[in-house]
Short mmCIF file of C-alpha atoms and ligand atoms in Angstrom, two decimals:
data_model
loop_
_atom_site.label_atom_id
_atom_site.label_comp_id
_atom_site.label_asym_id
_atom_site.label_seq_id
_atom_site.Cartn_x
_atom_site.Cartn_y
_atom_site.Cartn_z
CA LYS N 6 48.78 30.52 22.34
CA ARG N 7 46.99 27.27 21.55
CA GLY N 8 44.86 26.85 18.39
CA PHE N 9 42.25 24.36 17.24
CA TYR N 10 41.75 22.93 13.74
CA ILE N 11 39.20 20.25 12.93
CA GLY N 12 38.51 18.14 9.86
CA ARG N 13 37.42 14.65 8.85
CA PHE N 14 40.71 14.07 7.01
CA GLN N 15 39.31 11.36 4.71
CA PRO N 16 42.15 11.38 3.75
CA PHE N 17 44.62 13.99 5.10
CA HIS N 18 45.82 15.92 2.01
CA LEU N 19 48.19 18.71 0.92
CA GLY N 20 45.55 21.40 1.51
CA HIS N 21 45.33 20.38 5.16
CA LEU N 22 49.14 20.24 5.41
CA LYS N 23 49.48 23.75 3.96
CA VAL N 24 46.85 25.14 6.37
CA ILE N 25 48.59 23.57 9.34
CA GLY N 26 51.93 24.94 8.14
CA GLU N 27 50.43 28.45 8.14
CA ILE N 28 48.75 28.00 11.53
CA ALA N 29 52.07 26.76 12.95
CA LYS N 30 53.53 30.25 12.41
CA GLN N 31 50.82 31.76 14.61
CA VAL N 32 50.48 29.39 17.57
CA ASP N 33 52.65 27.68 20.15
CA GLU N 34 50.56 24.53 20.14
CA LEU N 35 47.82 23.17 17.89
CA VAL N 36 44.98 20.86 18.82
CA ILE N 37 43.93 18.88 15.74
CA GLY N 38 40.44 17.39 16.01
CA ILE N 39 39.49 14.38 13.92
CA GLY N 40 35.80 14.87 13.22
CA SER N 41 33.26 12.09 12.69
CA ALA N 42 35.80 9.92 14.47
CA GLN N 43 33.34 7.04 14.88
CA LEU N 44 32.93 6.61 11.11
CA SER N 45 34.98 4.30 8.89
CA HIS N 46 34.50 1.79 6.09
CA THR N 47 31.98 3.91 4.16
CA PRO N 48 32.46 5.58 0.75
CA ASP N 49 32.63 9.07 2.27
CA ASN N 50 34.53 8.04 5.41
CA PRO N 51 36.76 5.10 4.49
CA PHE N 52 39.46 5.48 7.16
CA THR N 53 39.29 4.89 10.91
CA ALA N 54 40.22 7.57 13.45
CA GLY N 55 43.39 5.61 14.24
CA GLU N 56 44.40 5.46 10.59
CA ARG N 57 43.77 9.20 10.24
CA ILE N 58 45.99 9.79 13.30
CA MET N 59 48.76 7.85 11.53
CA MET N 60 48.32 9.96 8.38
CA ILE N 61 48.50 13.22 10.32
CA SER N 62 51.33 12.46 12.73
CA ARG N 63 53.56 10.96 10.04
CA SER N 64 52.86 13.91 7.72
CA LEU N 65 53.68 16.48 10.43
CA LYS N 66 57.00 14.87 11.35
CA GLY N 67 59.62 17.49 10.60
CA LEU N 68 57.23 20.39 11.14
CA ASP N 69 58.28 22.55 14.09
CA LEU N 70 54.99 22.41 15.94
CA TYR N 71 53.78 20.88 19.17
CA TYR N 72 50.41 19.31 18.43
CA TYR N 73 47.77 16.95 19.80
CA VAL N 74 45.53 14.78 17.61
CA ILE N 75 42.17 14.14 19.27
CA PRO N 76 39.37 12.00 17.82
CA ILE N 77 35.95 13.65 18.18
CA SER N 78 32.80 11.59 17.59
CA ASP N 79 29.63 13.18 16.25
CA ILE N 80 26.95 13.98 18.80
CA TYR N 81 24.22 15.17 16.38
CA ARG N 82 23.36 18.11 18.65
CA ASN N 83 24.89 21.31 17.32
CA ALA N 84 23.98 23.43 20.33
CA LEU N 85 26.09 21.19 22.57
CA TRP N 86 28.89 20.48 20.13
CA VAL N 87 31.43 23.08 21.34
CA ALA N 88 31.09 21.78 24.90
CA HIS N 89 31.57 18.25 23.56
CA VAL N 90 34.78 19.31 21.79
CA ARG N 91 36.02 21.14 24.89
CA SER N 92 35.42 18.04 27.00
CA MET N 93 37.90 16.13 24.83
CA THR N 94 40.66 18.68 24.13
CA PRO N 95 43.37 20.73 25.85
CA PRO N 96 42.12 24.33 26.26
CA PHE N 97 42.53 26.54 23.18
CA SER N 98 41.82 30.20 22.38
CA THR N 99 41.68 30.43 18.58
CA VAL N 100 39.76 28.26 16.13
CA TYR N 101 40.93 27.96 12.50
CA SER N 102 38.12 26.90 10.18
CA ASN N 103 36.45 27.57 6.85
CA ASN N 104 33.45 25.48 7.73
CA PRO N 105 30.49 27.86 8.24
CA LEU N 106 28.80 25.75 10.92
CA VAL N 107 32.01 25.14 12.87
CA SER N 108 32.82 28.87 12.72
CA ARG N 109 29.33 29.85 13.82
CA LEU N 110 29.19 27.45 16.75
CA PHE N 111 32.58 28.56 18.10
CA ARG N 112 31.84 32.27 17.55
CA GLU N 113 28.56 31.95 19.42
CA ALA N 114 30.49 30.30 22.24
CA GLY N 115 32.80 33.34 22.41
CA TYR N 116 35.87 31.98 20.65
CA GLU N 117 38.09 33.90 18.27
CA VAL N 118 37.66 32.24 14.86
CA ALA N 119 40.21 32.74 12.09
CA TYR N 120 39.49 31.98 8.47
CA SER N 121 42.15 30.00 6.62
CA PRO N 122 42.38 30.45 2.83
CA MET N 123 41.68 27.55 0.44
CA TYR N 124 44.62 26.09 -1.45
CA ASN N 125 44.10 24.48 -4.89
CA ARG N 126 40.63 23.44 -3.77
CA HIS N 127 39.78 21.64 -7.05
CA GLU N 128 42.43 19.02 -6.36
CA TYR N 129 43.21 19.34 -2.65
CA SER N 130 39.83 17.98 -1.64
CA GLY N 131 38.92 14.76 0.14
CA THR N 132 35.92 14.28 -2.16
CA GLU N 133 38.14 14.64 -5.26
CA ILE N 134 40.82 12.31 -3.90
CA ARG N 135 38.26 9.60 -3.01
CA ARG N 136 36.73 10.00 -6.47
CA ARG N 137 40.12 9.55 -8.13
CA ILE N 138 40.98 6.50 -6.05
CA LEU N 139 37.70 4.87 -7.08
CA ALA N 140 38.16 5.85 -10.74
CA GLY N 141 41.71 4.47 -10.81
CA GLU N 142 43.09 7.95 -11.57
CA ALA N 143 46.32 9.41 -10.16
CA TRP N 144 45.75 10.79 -6.63
CA GLU N 145 49.13 10.28 -4.98
CA THR N 146 50.41 13.79 -5.81
CA LEU N 147 47.54 15.35 -3.84
CA VAL N 148 48.55 13.94 -0.45
CA PRO N 149 51.77 13.90 1.60
CA GLU N 150 54.07 10.96 0.83
CA ALA N 151 53.34 9.62 4.32
CA VAL N 152 49.64 9.33 3.46
CA VAL N 153 50.41 7.29 0.35
CA GLU N 154 52.37 4.96 2.61
CA VAL N 155 49.64 4.65 5.23
CA ILE N 156 46.99 3.96 2.59
CA ARG N 157 49.25 1.31 1.06
CA GLU N 158 49.89 -0.24 4.49
CA ILE N 159 46.20 -0.56 5.36
CA LYS N 160 45.18 -1.56 1.81
CA GLY N 161 43.04 1.54 1.71
CA VAL N 162 42.44 1.58 -2.06
CA GLU N 163 41.07 -1.94 -1.97
CA ARG N 164 38.90 -1.04 1.05
CA LEU N 165 37.46 2.10 -0.51
CA LYS N 166 36.55 0.19 -3.65
CA ALA N 167 34.99 -2.65 -1.65
CA VAL N 168 32.85 -0.42 0.56
CA SER N 169 31.71 1.58 -2.47
CA VAL N 170 30.29 -1.43 -4.35
CA LYS N 171 26.56 -0.97 -4.73
CA GLY N 172 23.93 -3.64 -4.54
CA ASP N 173 25.30 -6.31 -2.24
P1 ATP G 211 35.70 16.35 2.03
O1 ATP G 211 35.64 16.66 0.55
O2 ATP G 211 35.64 14.90 2.34
O3 ATP G 211 34.76 17.19 2.85
P2 ATP G 211 37.86 18.17 2.61
O4 ATP G 211 38.95 18.26 1.60
O5 ATP G 211 36.84 19.26 2.64
O6 ATP G 211 37.19 16.74 2.47
P3 ATP G 211 37.86 18.17 5.48
O7 ATP G 211 38.47 17.14 6.36
O8 ATP G 211 36.39 18.26 5.33
O9 ATP G 211 38.55 18.00 4.01
O10 ATP G 211 38.46 19.60 5.84
C1 ATP G 211 38.91 19.98 7.08
C2 ATP G 211 39.15 21.45 7.06
O11 ATP G 211 40.16 21.75 6.09
C3 ATP G 211 37.92 22.25 6.63
O12 ATP G 211 37.86 23.43 7.40
C4 ATP G 211 38.18 22.54 5.19
O13 ATP G 211 37.55 23.72 4.76
C5 ATP G 211 39.70 22.69 5.18
N1 ATP G 211 40.25 22.39 3.85
C6 ATP G 211 39.95 21.34 3.07
N2 ATP G 211 40.62 21.40 1.91
C7 ATP G 211 41.36 22.53 1.96
C8 ATP G 211 42.25 23.17 1.03
N3 ATP G 211 42.51 22.67 -0.17
N4 ATP G 211 42.82 24.33 1.41
C9 ATP G 211 42.55 24.85 2.63
N5 ATP G 211 41.72 24.32 3.53
C10 ATP G 211 41.13 23.16 3.21
MG1 MG G 212 34.99 19.13 3.76
#
């Protein structure tokens, strides 16, 4: 059985890792979609698709799961979006998502959609982690160690601050 899980992963955090760990018990293979893959260098989407691939594949090292990481660009046409995803991914039968629109679009297309529970959502949240990085607060405990390393390598903190400066 092959599953599908999609997120923007800006950045990949411990909530995502926990979800994938749970999905891994239920599937033989997992297709991980990187949504809004074309976006980077903005306050809400600081990291490139390639950098997000690094975060994910380094964080999943050691997990007993065969997976694919596939960048998916936005097409701004919800009625065609499932076909767009399918055109980029290995075939899958089950979609794991909490996102209401993602769930709806796949259900309407005839897919089995499984809900994954939220883990420590106040802290394990991309929005919260980006806020803490900008505020100079501690964020490193909310992401896998590998993600701290990737963000250090690409000077991600400096980048997020620079692209969030208003008025120039
Ligand atoms: P942002 O705040 O930037 O939207 P996010 O934390 O919601 O970031 P996404 O990349 O949007 O992360 O999430 C991808 C998928 O992971 C979504 O289906 C989302 O609901 C789910 N998810 C996000 N955080 C958690 C969490 N703490 N526990 C379980 N699932 C989560
Ligand atoms: Mg989200």
